[in-house]
Amino acid sequence: MNKSKDNDDLALFTELTKGIKPFQQSKHHFTTAPKDRKIVEEKEQQLHADSYFSDTYQPLLPVNGPMKWARDDVDRHEVKRLRRGDYLPDLLLDVHGMRQTEAKLELAALIQACIKQQSHCCCIMHGHGTGILKQNIPMWLAQHPHVKAFHQATKEWGGDAALLILIDIGDQPYRR
C-alpha cells in the first residue's frame, strides 16, 4: 500500500511540475559600498578627540596671570615669542556657543588641519561666557602630543578670550 501511495504522489508531483524550468543562479557578489570621504574624516576626528582629550586629567596650569603652558622639551623663549606676537596664527577657530563635545571635535580638527597645512601657529577663540570652555580648552591642549605650547592671545587676536597655540608639525622650520 505504501508503494502505490508513493507512486501516486510521484505521479501527482510530476504532473504538477511539468514544464517548470529551474532558475538561473545569479553569480553577482555584493561588495561594500565605498565610504564617503566626509564620513571617514568625521570618524577620524572623533577618534582623535576621544583618544587625546580627557576631562579628568589636570595639568599644572597657572592660576594667576595669563594662561600659558609649554611642553618640557620646548624652550621657554618660544612661549615668550608666542606672547609677544612673533608667531602669527594661520588658522582661527571660534568655539563661542559650542558644547564641550563639539568644541573637542573642532579642536582635534584644528590641530589636524594645522599639521596637514604645515601651519605652526593657530588661534582658538573661546570667549568669556560661563568659563567652561575657557577652563577646559587649556587642559585639552596640554594633553595633545602635537601641541608644543600655548599662551593667552594678544589684544589683536582676542586677549584673554583666546589662546595662541604653537603646533609641532615635525622638522619644518617656522616660516614668517
PDB file of N, CA, C and O in Angstrom, residues 7 46 53 66 104-105 110 112 123 157 161 170:
ATOM      1  N   ASN A   7       3.869   5.972  -5.489  1.00  0.00           N
ATOM      2  CA  ASN A   7       3.771   6.125  -6.941  1.00  0.00           C
ATOM      3  C   ASN A   7       2.742   7.182  -7.309  1.00  0.00           C
ATOM      4  O   ASN A   7       2.942   7.961  -8.246  1.00  0.00           O
ATOM      5  N   GLN A  46      36.669  62.199  15.407  1.00  0.00           N
ATOM      6  CA  GLN A  46      36.070  61.708  16.649  1.00  0.00           C
ATOM      7  C   GLN A  46      37.065  60.813  17.385  1.00  0.00           C
ATOM      8  O   GLN A  46      37.214  60.917  18.597  1.00  0.00           O
ATOM      9  N   PHE A  53      41.905  63.737  24.377  1.00  0.00           N
ATOM     10  CA  PHE A  53      41.369  64.669  25.361  1.00  0.00           C
ATOM     11  C   PHE A  53      40.579  63.951  26.455  1.00  0.00           C
ATOM     12  O   PHE A  53      39.586  63.296  26.186  1.00  0.00           O
ATOM     13  N   PRO A  66      48.366  85.402  33.042  1.00  0.00           N
ATOM     14  CA  PRO A  66      47.872  84.912  31.755  1.00  0.00           C
ATOM     15  C   PRO A  66      47.990  83.383  31.658  1.00  0.00           C
ATOM     16  O   PRO A  66      48.874  82.780  32.255  1.00  0.00           O
ATOM     17  N   LYS A 104      35.580  69.864  21.536  1.00  0.00           N
ATOM     18  CA  LYS A 104      36.644  68.865  21.473  1.00  0.00           C
ATOM     19  C   LYS A 104      36.881  68.415  20.040  1.00  0.00           C
ATOM     20  O   LYS A 104      38.022  68.326  19.588  1.00  0.00           O
ATOM     21  N   LEU A 105      35.788  68.128  19.333  1.00  0.00           N
ATOM     22  CA  LEU A 105      35.913  67.682  17.946  1.00  0.00           C
ATOM     23  C   LEU A 105      36.540  68.760  17.075  1.00  0.00           C
ATOM     24  O   LEU A 105      37.413  68.482  16.250  1.00  0.00           O
ATOM     25  N   LEU A 110      41.123  71.181  14.237  1.00  0.00           N
ATOM     26  CA  LEU A 110      42.025  72.317  14.047  1.00  0.00           C
ATOM     27  C   LEU A 110      43.488  71.863  14.085  1.00  0.00           C
ATOM     28  O   LEU A 110      44.282  72.251  13.228  1.00  0.00           O
ATOM     29  N   GLN A 112      44.659  68.844  13.512  1.00  0.00           N
ATOM     30  CA  GLN A 112      44.910  68.031  12.316  1.00  0.00           C
ATOM     31  C   GLN A 112      45.070  68.908  11.078  1.00  0.00           C
ATOM     32  O   GLN A 112      45.922  68.652  10.226  1.00  0.00           O
ATOM     33  N   CYS A 123      44.999  80.027  16.331  1.00  0.00           N
ATOM     34  CA  CYS A 123      44.333  80.761  17.404  1.00  0.00           C
ATOM     35  C   CYS A 123      42.963  80.139  17.639  1.00  0.00           C
ATOM     36  O   CYS A 123      42.231  79.857  16.695  1.00  0.00           O
ATOM     37  N   TRP A 157      44.285  89.558  18.797  1.00  0.00           N
ATOM     38  CA  TRP A 157      43.772  88.225  18.483  1.00  0.00           C
ATOM     39  C   TRP A 157      42.716  87.755  19.471  1.00  0.00           C
ATOM     40  O   TRP A 157      42.302  86.607  19.407  1.00  0.00           O
ATOM     41  N   ALA A 161      40.232  86.125  25.991  1.00  0.00           N
ATOM     42  CA  ALA A 161      39.152  85.263  25.490  1.00  0.00           C
ATOM     43  C   ALA A 161      39.644  84.373  24.349  1.00  0.00           C
ATOM     44  O   ALA A 161      38.840  83.763  23.651  1.00  0.00           O
ATOM     45  N   GLY A 170      56.613  68.699  12.957  1.00  0.00           N
ATOM     46  CA  GLY A 170      57.760  67.927  12.507  1.00  0.00           C
ATOM     47  C   GLY A 170      59.014  68.776  12.436  1.00  0.00           C
ATOM     48  O   GLY A 170      59.190  69.712  13.213  1.00  0.00           O
TER      49      GLY A 170
END
